[in-house]
Amino acid sequence: MNAIWIGVLGTSAIAFALKFTGHSVPEKFLTSPRMLRINTLIPIALLSALVGVQTITEKGRWVIDQRCAGVLVALIALRLKAPYFVVVISAAATSAAIYRFK
Amino acid sequence: MFRATATQSLSVSFAVGLYGIAFGAAGITAGFSILQTCLLSLLTFSGASQFAVVGVMGAGGSALSGLATASLLGIRNTLYGLRMAPLLQVRGWKKIVAAQITIDESTGVAIGQEDLGPSAMKQGFWFTGIGVYILWNFFTLLGALGAEAMGNPSAWGLDAAVPAAFLGLVWPRLLGKFERTLALTSLLFAVLLSPFLPAGLPIILTALLAVLFGWRARA
């Protein structure tokens, strides 16, 4: 079994186990204010890290290319309260345009 | 049957289901097959975790770092389950279905119906969870097929669509200065460490920043 399959099936198994655990243990567990606060912060940290790594690195090196322009346009679209779909499409269109004409 | 609740479930299902296209395309761009991409939507069924595993592995990260990042993002579903279980009161196969559709949106719509009482909350959970499940999987397949037909991901801007998708996921969570500071710190931290650590590890390590920020916060 190759790495991608391990990723797909492993992620799926753990994702379900996490969901099912929540439905199976009494509510008083895991709900201290600190735990709840950290829980809302973890996605912010990880998703922001992913934005950075996917935008300005490639194979472990810093690379500035068309992706930066695309993500910058996405940022502007978000500030203008554009729907999610417009955000993603505008980033893709910007990046593709620069890639083709550079 | 609560009509206002049903309308809300339907609109959330469509809006979120559509992101499935972005995920389908991201999976193919990262080198996952159509089957692997679709299985992630069917089995993992948690947008941020799915984007994380394809994002990390697509950037050269190991299966372990992809899995760890995705799982850290999935912890919040445990807390949603804790909140939903006393409301739903289900056993057997219904409990398995309920667990699988416990995500941001189903929990969010359920909590949003608090004023209308427990039966509206239950309806909100089931309608939204099942609606998102169907549409998310349908649009994942469409996105994967589309990306496969396109060929070179960079020529179509898919290389920027993936980080833009992450940005769109994190944006609504940046409610105040505290959250924005954590976001920016995590972004810089991961980018700066990327050349020096195995791919994926700098991302996972930012979870520690979240713990550090959350430990001290008074708010």
PDB file of C-alpha atoms in Angstrom:
ATOM      1  CA  MET A   1       0.000   0.000   0.000  1.00  0.00           C
ATOM      2  CA  ASN A   2       1.537   3.334  -0.962  1.00  0.00           C
ATOM      3  CA  ALA A   3       1.751   6.513   1.112  1.00  0.00           C
ATOM      4  CA  ILE A   4      -1.307   8.182  -0.429  1.00  0.00           C
ATOM      5  CA  TRP A   5      -3.527   5.222   0.433  1.00  0.00           C
ATOM      6  CA  ILE A   6      -2.218   5.290   3.999  1.00  0.00           C
ATOM      7  CA  GLY A   7      -3.061   9.003   4.076  1.00  0.00           C
ATOM      8  CA  VAL A   8      -6.568   8.476   2.692  1.00  0.00           C
ATOM      9  CA  LEU A   9      -7.578   5.512   4.839  1.00  0.00           C
ATOM     10  CA  GLY A  10      -5.703   6.610   7.964  1.00  0.00           C
ATOM     11  CA  THR A  11      -7.218  10.091   7.875  1.00  0.00           C
ATOM     12  CA  SER A  12     -10.675   8.628   7.325  1.00  0.00           C
ATOM     13  CA  ALA A  13     -10.371   6.132  10.181  1.00  0.00           C
ATOM     14  CA  ILE A  14      -9.122   8.739  12.648  1.00  0.00           C
ATOM     15  CA  ALA A  15     -11.679  11.321  11.483  1.00  0.00           C
ATOM     16  CA  PHE A  16     -14.508   8.888  12.186  1.00  0.00           C
ATOM     17  CA  ALA A  17     -13.013   7.795  15.510  1.00  0.00           C
ATOM     18  CA  LEU A  18     -12.828  11.448  16.614  1.00  0.00           C
ATOM     19  CA  LYS A  19     -16.458  12.075  15.647  1.00  0.00           C
ATOM     20  CA  PHE A  20     -17.711   8.846  17.221  1.00  0.00           C
ATOM     21  CA  THR A  21     -15.818   9.491  20.466  1.00  0.00           C
ATOM     22  CA  GLY A  22     -17.691  12.769  20.830  1.00  0.00           C
ATOM     23  CA  HIS A  23     -20.991  10.929  20.555  1.00  0.00           C
ATOM     24  CA  SER A  24     -19.913   8.266  23.047  1.00  0.00           C
ATOM     25  CA  VAL A  25     -18.428  10.001  26.081  1.00  0.00           C
ATOM     26  CA  PRO A  26     -20.326  12.125  28.627  1.00  0.00           C
ATOM     27  CA  GLU A  27     -20.413  15.832  27.822  1.00  0.00           C
ATOM     28  CA  LYS A  28     -18.518  16.843  30.944  1.00  0.00           C
ATOM     29  CA  PHE A  29     -15.279  15.514  29.451  1.00  0.00           C
ATOM     30  CA  LEU A  30     -13.053  17.779  27.411  1.00  0.00           C
ATOM     31  CA  THR A  31     -15.136  20.873  27.946  1.00  0.00           C
ATOM     32  CA  SER A  32     -13.055  23.016  30.271  1.00  0.00           C
ATOM     33  CA  PRO A  33     -12.992  26.660  29.067  1.00  0.00           C
ATOM     34  CA  ARG A  34      -9.295  26.343  28.261  1.00  0.00           C
ATOM     35  CA  MET A  35      -9.890  23.213  26.184  1.00  0.00           C
ATOM     36  CA  LEU A  36     -12.718  24.908  24.270  1.00  0.00           C
ATOM     37  CA  ARG A  37     -10.569  27.967  23.622  1.00  0.00           C
ATOM     38  CA  ILE A  38      -7.636  25.915  22.331  1.00  0.00           C
ATOM     39  CA  ASN A  39     -10.042  23.941  20.178  1.00  0.00           C
ATOM     40  CA  THR A  40     -11.184  27.072  18.337  1.00  0.00           C
ATOM     41  CA  LEU A  41      -7.580  28.237  17.914  1.00  0.00           C
ATOM     42  CA  ILE A  42      -6.086  25.037  16.469  1.00  0.00           C
ATOM     43  CA  PRO A  43      -7.816  25.348  13.074  1.00  0.00           C
ATOM     44  CA  ILE A  44      -6.720  28.997  12.857  1.00  0.00           C
ATOM     45  CA  ALA A  45      -3.062  28.073  13.395  1.00  0.00           C
ATOM     46  CA  LEU A  46      -3.016  25.063  11.066  1.00  0.00           C
ATOM     47  CA  LEU A  47      -5.017  26.642   8.240  1.00  0.00           C
ATOM     48  CA  SER A  48      -2.918  29.821   8.341  1.00  0.00           C
ATOM     49  CA  ALA A  49       0.252  27.748   8.247  1.00  0.00           C
ATOM     50  CA  LEU A  50      -1.124  25.885   5.229  1.00  0.00           C
ATOM     51  CA  VAL A  51      -1.906  29.163   3.449  1.00  0.00           C
ATOM     52  CA  GLY A  52       1.682  30.303   3.931  1.00  0.00           C
ATOM     53  CA  VAL A  53       3.380  27.050   3.013  1.00  0.00           C
ATOM     54  CA  GLN A  54       1.233  26.510  -0.079  1.00  0.00           C
ATOM     55  CA  THR A  55       1.713  30.077  -1.274  1.00  0.00           C
ATOM     56  CA  ILE A  56       5.406  30.783  -0.776  1.00  0.00           C
ATOM     57  CA  THR A  57       7.194  27.461  -0.545  1.00  0.00           C
ATOM     58  CA  GLU A  58       7.760  24.657  -3.003  1.00  0.00           C
ATOM     59  CA  LYS A  59       9.494  21.398  -2.067  1.00  0.00           C
ATOM     60  CA  GLY A  60      10.907  22.960   1.081  1.00  0.00           C
ATOM     61  CA  ARG A  61      12.237  26.123  -0.560  1.00  0.00           C
ATOM     62  CA  TRP A  62      10.932  29.679  -0.542  1.00  0.00           C
ATOM     63  CA  VAL A  63       9.528  30.494  -3.974  1.00  0.00           C
ATOM     64  CA  ILE A  64       7.779  33.673  -5.052  1.00  0.00           C
ATOM     65  CA  ASP A  65       5.687  33.023  -8.161  1.00  0.00           C
ATOM     66  CA  GLN A  66       2.198  33.407  -9.659  1.00  0.00           C
ATOM     67  CA  ARG A  67       0.637  31.773  -6.578  1.00  0.00           C
ATOM     68  CA  CYS A  68       1.400  34.873  -4.461  1.00  0.00           C
ATOM     69  CA  ALA A  69      -0.539  37.076  -6.854  1.00  0.00           C
ATOM     70  CA  GLY A  70      -3.436  34.611  -6.846  1.00  0.00           C
ATOM     71  CA  VAL A  71      -3.628  34.471  -3.058  1.00  0.00           C
ATOM     72  CA  LEU A  72      -3.326  38.259  -2.831  1.00  0.00           C
ATOM     73  CA  VAL A  73      -6.358  38.578  -5.107  1.00  0.00           C
ATOM     74  CA  ALA A  74      -8.183  36.033  -2.914  1.00  0.00           C
ATOM     75  CA  LEU A  75      -7.387  38.196   0.111  1.00  0.00           C
ATOM     76  CA  ILE A  76      -8.854  41.249  -1.622  1.00  0.00           C
ATOM     77  CA  ALA A  77     -11.957  39.251  -2.624  1.00  0.00           C
ATOM     78  CA  LEU A  78     -12.433  38.155   1.004  1.00  0.00           C
ATOM     79  CA  ARG A  79     -12.102  41.738   2.245  1.00  0.00           C
ATOM     80  CA  LEU A  80     -14.820  42.706  -0.255  1.00  0.00           C
ATOM     81  CA  LYS A  81     -16.976  39.946   1.294  1.00  0.00           C
ATOM     82  CA  ALA A  82     -17.055  37.906  -1.906  1.00  0.00           C
ATOM     83  CA  PRO A  83     -18.558  34.411  -1.630  1.00  0.00           C
ATOM     84  CA  TYR A  84     -16.118  31.528  -1.148  1.00  0.00           C
ATOM     85  CA  PHE A  85     -16.415  30.406  -4.707  1.00  0.00           C
ATOM     86  CA  VAL A  86     -15.518  33.791  -6.154  1.00  0.00           C
ATOM     87  CA  VAL A  87     -12.509  33.865  -3.834  1.00  0.00           C
ATOM     88  CA  VAL A  88     -11.138  30.555  -5.114  1.00  0.00           C
ATOM     89  CA  ILE A  89     -11.902  31.240  -8.783  1.00  0.00           C
ATOM     90  CA  SER A  90     -10.376  34.723  -8.745  1.00  0.00           C
ATOM     91  CA  ALA A  91      -7.185  33.306  -7.223  1.00  0.00           C
ATOM     92  CA  ALA A  92      -7.031  30.583  -9.862  1.00  0.00           C
ATOM     93  CA  ALA A  93      -7.707  32.985 -12.738  1.00  0.00           C
ATOM     94  CA  THR A  94      -5.016  35.428 -11.586  1.00  0.00           C
ATOM     95  CA  SER A  95      -2.425  32.723 -11.108  1.00  0.00           C
ATOM     96  CA  ALA A  96      -3.243  31.067 -14.442  1.00  0.00           C
ATOM     97  CA  ALA A  97      -3.038  34.363 -16.319  1.00  0.00           C
ATOM     98  CA  ILE A  98       0.416  35.144 -14.916  1.00  0.00           C
ATOM     99  CA  TYR A  99       1.631  31.571 -15.499  1.00  0.00           C
ATOM    100  CA  ARG A 100       0.607  31.683 -19.153  1.00  0.00           C
ATOM    101  CA  PHE A 101       1.960  35.107 -19.994  1.00  0.00           C
ATOM    102  CA  LYS A 102       5.208  35.135 -18.064  1.00  0.00           C
TER     103      LYS A 102
ATOM    104  CA  MET B   1     -41.166  20.020  10.041  1.00  0.00           C
ATOM    105  CA  PHE B   2     -39.777  23.528  10.464  1.00  0.00           C
ATOM    106  CA  ARG B   3     -39.733  25.297   7.103  1.00  0.00           C
ATOM    107  CA  ALA B   4     -37.378  28.111   8.042  1.00  0.00           C
ATOM    108  CA  THR B   5     -34.936  25.522   9.397  1.00  0.00           C
ATOM    109  CA  ALA B   6     -35.268  23.420   6.249  1.00  0.00           C
ATOM    110  CA  THR B   7     -34.534  26.444   4.039  1.00  0.00           C
ATOM    111  CA  GLN B   8     -31.455  27.219   6.082  1.00  0.00           C
ATOM    112  CA  SER B   9     -30.247  23.607   5.859  1.00  0.00           C
ATOM    113  CA  LEU B  10     -30.705  23.608   2.106  1.00  0.00           C
ATOM    114  CA  SER B  11     -28.870  26.866   1.485  1.00  0.00           C
ATOM    115  CA  VAL B  12     -25.974  25.850   3.727  1.00  0.00           C
ATOM    116  CA  SER B  13     -25.806  22.473   1.958  1.00  0.00           C
ATOM    117  CA  PHE B  14     -25.558  24.113  -1.448  1.00  0.00           C
ATOM    118  CA  ALA B  15     -23.067  26.771  -0.452  1.00  0.00           C
ATOM    119  CA  VAL B  16     -20.776  24.276   1.266  1.00  0.00           C
ATOM    120  CA  GLY B  17     -21.356  21.474  -1.224  1.00  0.00           C
ATOM    121  CA  LEU B  18     -20.026  23.704  -3.983  1.00  0.00           C
ATOM    122  CA  TYR B  19     -16.605  23.920  -2.251  1.00  0.00           C
ATOM    123  CA  GLY B  20     -16.444  20.237  -3.066  1.00  0.00           C
ATOM    124  CA  ILE B  21     -15.342  21.264  -6.561  1.00  0.00           C
ATOM    125  CA  ALA B  22     -12.327  23.044  -5.089  1.00  0.00           C
ATOM    126  CA  PHE B  23     -11.497  19.984  -3.000  1.00  0.00           C
ATOM    127  CA  GLY B  24     -11.872  17.590  -5.923  1.00  0.00           C
ATOM    128  CA  ALA B  25      -9.499  19.726  -7.965  1.00  0.00           C
ATOM    129  CA  ALA B  26      -7.072  20.038  -5.046  1.00  0.00           C
ATOM    130  CA  GLY B  27      -6.919  16.264  -4.624  1.00  0.00           C
ATOM    131  CA  ILE B  28      -5.998  15.686  -8.262  1.00  0.00           C
ATOM    132  CA  THR B  29      -3.484  18.562  -8.208  1.00  0.00           C
ATOM    133  CA  ALA B  30      -1.780  16.973  -5.200  1.00  0.00           C
ATOM    134  CA  GLY B  31      -1.366  13.676  -7.076  1.00  0.00           C
ATOM    135  CA  PHE B  32      -4.274  11.741  -5.548  1.00  0.00           C
ATOM    136  CA  SER B  33      -6.374   9.624  -7.923  1.00  0.00           C
ATOM    137  CA  ILE B  34     -10.060  10.312  -8.567  1.00  0.00           C
ATOM    138  CA  LEU B  35     -10.959   7.316  -6.389  1.00  0.00           C
ATOM    139  CA  GLN B  36      -8.695   8.451  -3.528  1.00  0.00           C
ATOM    140  CA  THR B  37     -10.042  11.987  -3.715  1.00  0.00           C
ATOM    141  CA  CYS B  38     -13.655  10.810  -3.686  1.00  0.00           C
ATOM    142  CA  LEU B  39     -13.010   8.351  -0.842  1.00  0.00           C
ATOM    143  CA  LEU B  40     -11.692  11.211   1.284  1.00  0.00           C
ATOM    144  CA  SER B  41     -14.986  13.041   0.806  1.00  0.00           C
ATOM    145  CA  LEU B  42     -17.063   9.916   1.435  1.00  0.00           C
ATOM    146  CA  LEU B  43     -15.137   8.605   4.435  1.00  0.00           C
ATOM    147  CA  THR B  44     -13.278  11.501   6.058  1.00  0.00           C
ATOM    148  CA  PHE B  45     -16.052  14.009   5.313  1.00  0.00           C
ATOM    149  CA  SER B  46     -14.545  17.037   7.031  1.00  0.00           C
ATOM    150  CA  GLY B  47     -13.444  19.759   4.623  1.00  0.00           C
ATOM    151  CA  ALA B  48     -10.490  21.246   6.457  1.00  0.00           C
ATOM    152  CA  SER B  49      -9.016  17.810   7.285  1.00  0.00           C
ATOM    153  CA  GLN B  50      -9.394  16.695   3.683  1.00  0.00           C
ATOM    154  CA  PHE B  51      -7.725  19.821   2.303  1.00  0.00           C
ATOM    155  CA  ALA B  52      -4.966  19.371   4.885  1.00  0.00           C
ATOM    156  CA  VAL B  53      -4.068  15.804   3.979  1.00  0.00           C
ATOM    157  CA  VAL B  54      -3.923  16.525   0.235  1.00  0.00           C
ATOM    158  CA  GLY B  55      -2.172  19.851   0.854  1.00  0.00           C
ATOM    159  CA  VAL B  56       0.529  18.416   3.093  1.00  0.00           C
ATOM    160  CA  MET B  57       1.139  15.278   1.022  1.00  0.00           C
ATOM    161  CA  GLY B  58       0.940  17.210  -2.254  1.00  0.00           C
ATOM    162  CA  ALA B  59       3.751  19.443  -0.965  1.00  0.00           C
ATOM    163  CA  GLY B  60       5.914  16.378  -0.336  1.00  0.00           C
ATOM    164  CA  GLY B  61       4.940  15.663   3.265  1.00  0.00           C
ATOM    165  CA  SER B  62       4.845  12.086   4.557  1.00  0.00           C
ATOM    166  CA  ALA B  63       1.606  10.174   5.099  1.00  0.00           C
ATOM    167  CA  LEU B  64       2.196  10.554   8.834  1.00  0.00           C
ATOM    168  CA  SER B  65       2.421  14.354   8.752  1.00  0.00           C
ATOM    169  CA  GLY B  66      -0.605  14.587   6.442  1.00  0.00           C
ATOM    170  CA  LEU B  67      -2.555  12.325   8.746  1.00  0.00           C
ATOM    171  CA  ALA B  68      -1.481  14.169  11.880  1.00  0.00           C
ATOM    172  CA  THR B  69      -2.431  17.586  10.491  1.00  0.00           C
ATOM    173  CA  ALA B  70      -5.800  16.295   9.295  1.00  0.00           C
ATOM    174  CA  SER B  71      -6.462  14.662  12.668  1.00  0.00           C
ATOM    175  CA  LEU B  72      -5.591  17.788  14.655  1.00  0.00           C
ATOM    176  CA  LEU B  73      -8.140  19.622  12.517  1.00  0.00           C
ATOM    177  CA  GLY B  74     -10.675  16.860  13.189  1.00  0.00           C
ATOM    178  CA  ILE B  75     -10.539  17.188  16.980  1.00  0.00           C
ATOM    179  CA  ARG B  76     -13.187  19.905  16.904  1.00  0.00           C
ATOM    180  CA  ASN B  77     -15.676  17.356  15.562  1.00  0.00           C
ATOM    181  CA  THR B  78     -15.258  15.437  18.841  1.00  0.00           C
ATOM    182  CA  LEU B  79     -16.431  18.508  20.717  1.00  0.00           C
ATOM    183  CA  TYR B  80     -19.340  18.956  18.313  1.00  0.00           C
ATOM    184  CA  GLY B  81     -20.282  15.316  18.961  1.00  0.00           C
ATOM    185  CA  LEU B  82     -20.220  15.915  22.716  1.00  0.00           C
ATOM    186  CA  ARG B  83     -22.627  18.795  22.196  1.00  0.00           C
ATOM    187  CA  MET B  84     -24.944  16.982  19.761  1.00  0.00           C
ATOM    188  CA  ALA B  85     -25.218  13.549  21.433  1.00  0.00           C
ATOM    189  CA  PRO B  86     -27.554  14.603  24.296  1.00  0.00           C
ATOM    190  CA  LEU B  87     -29.783  16.374  21.762  1.00  0.00           C
ATOM    191  CA  LEU B  88     -29.990  13.535  19.216  1.00  0.00           C
ATOM    192  CA  GLN B  89     -30.256  10.586  21.655  1.00  0.00           C
ATOM    193  CA  VAL B  90     -29.530   7.954  19.000  1.00  0.00           C
ATOM    194  CA  ARG B  91     -28.150   4.421  19.144  1.00  0.00           C
ATOM    195  CA  GLY B  92     -26.950   1.715  16.759  1.00  0.00           C
ATOM    196  CA  TRP B  93     -26.582   2.554  13.076  1.00  0.00           C
ATOM    197  CA  LYS B  94     -28.223   5.947  13.539  1.00  0.00           C
ATOM    198  CA  LYS B  95     -25.436   6.863  15.919  1.00  0.00           C
ATOM    199  CA  ILE B  96     -22.872   5.888  13.282  1.00  0.00           C
ATOM    200  CA  VAL B  97     -24.596   8.084  10.688  1.00  0.00           C
ATOM    201  CA  ALA B  98     -24.923  10.933  13.188  1.00  0.00           C
ATOM    202  CA  ALA B  99     -21.200  10.707  14.013  1.00  0.00           C
ATOM    203  CA  GLN B 100     -20.210  10.728  10.344  1.00  0.00           C
ATOM    204  CA  ILE B 101     -22.230  13.880   9.600  1.00  0.00           C
ATOM    205  CA  THR B 102     -21.034  15.739  12.716  1.00  0.00           C
ATOM    206  CA  ILE B 103     -19.206  18.682  11.133  1.00  0.00           C
ATOM    207  CA  ASP B 104     -19.044  22.495  11.415  1.00  0.00           C
ATOM    208  CA  GLU B 105     -22.185  23.070   9.370  1.00  0.00           C
ATOM    209  CA  SER B 106     -24.584  20.470  10.823  1.00  0.00           C
ATOM    210  CA  THR B 107     -23.622  21.491  14.361  1.00  0.00           C
ATOM    211  CA  GLY B 108     -23.781  25.184  13.458  1.00  0.00           C
ATOM    212  CA  VAL B 109     -27.289  25.008  11.983  1.00  0.00           C
ATOM    213  CA  ALA B 110     -28.499  22.864  14.921  1.00  0.00           C
ATOM    214  CA  ILE B 111     -27.206  25.372  17.476  1.00  0.00           C
ATOM    215  CA  GLY B 112     -28.708  28.189  15.404  1.00  0.00           C
ATOM    216  CA  GLN B 113     -32.205  26.741  15.957  1.00  0.00           C
ATOM    217  CA  GLU B 114     -31.994  26.957  19.763  1.00  0.00           C
ATOM    218  CA  ASP B 115     -34.870  29.478  19.910  1.00  0.00           C
ATOM    219  CA  LEU B 116     -37.204  27.051  18.098  1.00  0.00           C
ATOM    220  CA  GLY B 117     -36.588  24.179  20.503  1.00  0.00           C
ATOM    221  CA  PRO B 118     -34.964  20.724  20.419  1.00  0.00           C
ATOM    222  CA  SER B 119     -37.004  19.264  17.532  1.00  0.00           C
ATOM    223  CA  ALA B 120     -35.991  22.113  15.221  1.00  0.00           C
ATOM    224  CA  MET B 121     -32.388  21.672  16.349  1.00  0.00           C
ATOM    225  CA  LYS B 122     -32.527  17.958  15.549  1.00  0.00           C
ATOM    226  CA  GLN B 123     -34.058  18.633  12.152  1.00  0.00           C
ATOM    227  CA  GLY B 124     -31.365  21.240  11.446  1.00  0.00           C
ATOM    228  CA  PHE B 125     -28.635  18.736  12.300  1.00  0.00           C
ATOM    229  CA  TRP B 126     -29.969  15.893  10.138  1.00  0.00           C
ATOM    230  CA  PHE B 127     -31.054  17.968   7.122  1.00  0.00           C
ATOM    231  CA  THR B 128     -27.826  19.946   7.008  1.00  0.00           C
ATOM    232  CA  GLY B 129     -25.559  16.958   7.656  1.00  0.00           C
ATOM    233  CA  ILE B 130     -27.192  14.775   5.020  1.00  0.00           C
ATOM    234  CA  GLY B 131     -27.585  17.661   2.549  1.00  0.00           C
ATOM    235  CA  VAL B 132     -23.930  18.648   2.805  1.00  0.00           C
ATOM    236  CA  TYR B 133     -22.883  14.985   2.588  1.00  0.00           C
ATOM    237  CA  ILE B 134     -24.721  14.401  -0.693  1.00  0.00           C
ATOM    238  CA  LEU B 135     -23.684  17.652  -2.368  1.00  0.00           C
ATOM    239  CA  TRP B 136     -20.105  17.661  -1.056  1.00  0.00           C
ATOM    240  CA  ASN B 137     -19.523  14.217  -2.536  1.00  0.00           C
ATOM    241  CA  PHE B 138     -21.233  15.037  -5.814  1.00  0.00           C
ATOM    242  CA  PHE B 139     -19.194  18.211  -6.309  1.00  0.00           C
ATOM    243  CA  THR B 140     -15.953  16.483  -5.237  1.00  0.00           C
ATOM    244  CA  LEU B 141     -16.417  14.045  -8.100  1.00  0.00           C
ATOM    245  CA  LEU B 142     -17.133  16.894 -10.528  1.00  0.00           C
ATOM    246  CA  GLY B 143     -14.044  18.809  -9.386  1.00  0.00           C
ATOM    247  CA  ALA B 144     -11.829  15.730  -9.617  1.00  0.00           C
ATOM    248  CA  LEU B 145     -13.066  14.876 -13.118  1.00  0.00           C
ATOM    249  CA  GLY B 146     -12.639  18.500 -14.195  1.00  0.00           C
ATOM    250  CA  ALA B 147      -9.088  18.769 -12.861  1.00  0.00           C
ATOM    251  CA  GLU B 148      -8.131  15.439 -14.419  1.00  0.00           C
ATOM    252  CA  ALA B 149      -9.348  16.723 -17.797  1.00  0.00           C
ATOM    253  CA  MET B 150      -7.413  19.986 -17.433  1.00  0.00           C
ATOM    254  CA  GLY B 151      -3.921  18.493 -17.137  1.00  0.00           C
ATOM    255  CA  ASN B 152      -1.156  20.861 -15.908  1.00  0.00           C
ATOM    256  CA  PRO B 153      -2.532  22.352 -12.649  1.00  0.00           C
ATOM    257  CA  SER B 154      -0.430  25.542 -12.850  1.00  0.00           C
ATOM    258  CA  ALA B 155      -1.799  26.438 -16.284  1.00  0.00           C
ATOM    259  CA  TRP B 156      -5.283  26.604 -14.755  1.00  0.00           C
ATOM    260  CA  GLY B 157      -4.279  28.348 -11.569  1.00  0.00           C
ATOM    261  CA  LEU B 158      -5.023  25.345  -9.375  1.00  0.00           C
ATOM    262  CA  ASP B 159      -1.703  25.891  -7.590  1.00  0.00           C
ATOM    263  CA  ALA B 160      -3.130  29.151  -6.184  1.00  0.00           C
ATOM    264  CA  ALA B 161      -6.672  27.839  -5.757  1.00  0.00           C
ATOM    265  CA  VAL B 162      -5.567  25.489  -2.957  1.00  0.00           C
ATOM    266  CA  PRO B 163      -3.999  28.131  -0.678  1.00  0.00           C
ATOM    267  CA  ALA B 164      -6.916  30.445  -1.539  1.00  0.00           C
ATOM    268  CA  ALA B 165      -9.271  27.671  -0.404  1.00  0.00           C
ATOM    269  CA  PHE B 166      -7.400  27.466   2.929  1.00  0.00           C
ATOM    270  CA  LEU B 167      -7.562  31.236   3.236  1.00  0.00           C
ATOM    271  CA  GLY B 168     -11.312  31.109   2.668  1.00  0.00           C
ATOM    272  CA  LEU B 169     -11.636  28.471   5.405  1.00  0.00           C
ATOM    273  CA  VAL B 170      -9.637  30.425   7.981  1.00  0.00           C
ATOM    274  CA  TRP B 171     -11.033  33.887   7.169  1.00  0.00           C
ATOM    275  CA  PRO B 172     -14.382  33.607   9.014  1.00  0.00           C
ATOM    276  CA  ARG B 173     -12.509  32.413  12.124  1.00  0.00           C
ATOM    277  CA  LEU B 174     -10.377  35.566  12.352  1.00  0.00           C
ATOM    278  CA  LEU B 175     -12.830  37.388  14.586  1.00  0.00           C
ATOM    279  CA  GLY B 176     -10.480  39.735  16.428  1.00  0.00           C
ATOM    280  CA  LYS B 177      -6.950  40.972  16.828  1.00  0.00           C
ATOM    281  CA  PHE B 178      -6.036  37.948  18.969  1.00  0.00           C
ATOM    282  CA  GLU B 179      -7.055  35.487  16.243  1.00  0.00           C
ATOM    283  CA  ARG B 180      -5.358  37.537  13.532  1.00  0.00           C
ATOM    284  CA  THR B 181      -2.122  37.648  15.535  1.00  0.00           C
ATOM    285  CA  LEU B 182      -2.179  33.869  15.934  1.00  0.00           C
ATOM    286  CA  ALA B 183      -2.903  33.443  12.207  1.00  0.00           C
ATOM    287  CA  LEU B 184      -0.035  35.657  11.125  1.00  0.00           C
ATOM    288  CA  THR B 185       2.382  34.148  13.661  1.00  0.00           C
ATOM    289  CA  SER B 186       1.506  30.619  12.510  1.00  0.00           C
ATOM    290  CA  LEU B 187       1.872  31.542   8.845  1.00  0.00           C
ATOM    291  CA  LEU B 188       5.315  33.105   9.333  1.00  0.00           C
ATOM    292  CA  PHE B 189       6.439  30.321  11.665  1.00  0.00           C
ATOM    293  CA  ALA B 190       5.575  27.584   9.154  1.00  0.00           C
ATOM    294  CA  VAL B 191       7.039  29.418   6.155  1.00  0.00           C
ATOM    295  CA  LEU B 192      10.279  30.280   7.933  1.00  0.00           C
ATOM    296  CA  LEU B 193      10.809  26.721   9.185  1.00  0.00           C
ATOM    297  CA  SER B 194       9.880  25.027   5.891  1.00  0.00           C
ATOM    298  CA  PRO B 195      13.399  24.845   4.425  1.00  0.00           C
ATOM    299  CA  PHE B 196      14.783  23.303   7.613  1.00  0.00           C
ATOM    300  CA  LEU B 197      12.249  20.633   8.623  1.00  0.00           C
ATOM    301  CA  PRO B 198      10.608  17.722   6.769  1.00  0.00           C
ATOM    302  CA  ALA B 199       7.546  18.854   4.781  1.00  0.00           C
ATOM    303  CA  GLY B 200       4.409  18.973   6.912  1.00  0.00           C
ATOM    304  CA  LEU B 201       6.162  19.229  10.272  1.00  0.00           C
ATOM    305  CA  PRO B 202       6.256  23.067  10.359  1.00  0.00           C
ATOM    306  CA  ILE B 203       2.471  23.015   9.853  1.00  0.00           C
ATOM    307  CA  ILE B 204       1.809  20.502  12.638  1.00  0.00           C
ATOM    308  CA  LEU B 205       4.036  22.459  15.021  1.00  0.00           C
ATOM    309  CA  THR B 206       1.772  25.504  14.736  1.00  0.00           C
ATOM    310  CA  ALA B 207      -0.810  23.546  16.766  1.00  0.00           C
ATOM    311  CA  LEU B 208       1.565  24.194  19.681  1.00  0.00           C
ATOM    312  CA  LEU B 209       1.253  27.918  19.005  1.00  0.00           C
ATOM    313  CA  ALA B 210      -2.516  27.512  19.265  1.00  0.00           C
ATOM    314  CA  VAL B 211      -2.131  25.740  22.619  1.00  0.00           C
ATOM    315  CA  LEU B 212       0.250  28.458  23.819  1.00  0.00           C
ATOM    316  CA  PHE B 213      -2.127  31.246  22.765  1.00  0.00           C
ATOM    317  CA  GLY B 214      -5.177  29.464  24.198  1.00  0.00           C
ATOM    318  CA  TRP B 215      -3.457  28.603  27.475  1.00  0.00           C
ATOM    319  CA  ARG B 216      -2.758  32.198  28.369  1.00  0.00           C
ATOM    320  CA  ALA B 217      -5.787  33.993  26.928  1.00  0.00           C
ATOM    321  CA  ARG B 218      -8.182  35.547  29.421  1.00  0.00           C
ATOM    322  CA  ALA B 219     -11.025  36.235  27.024  1.00  0.00           C
TER     323      ALA B 219
END
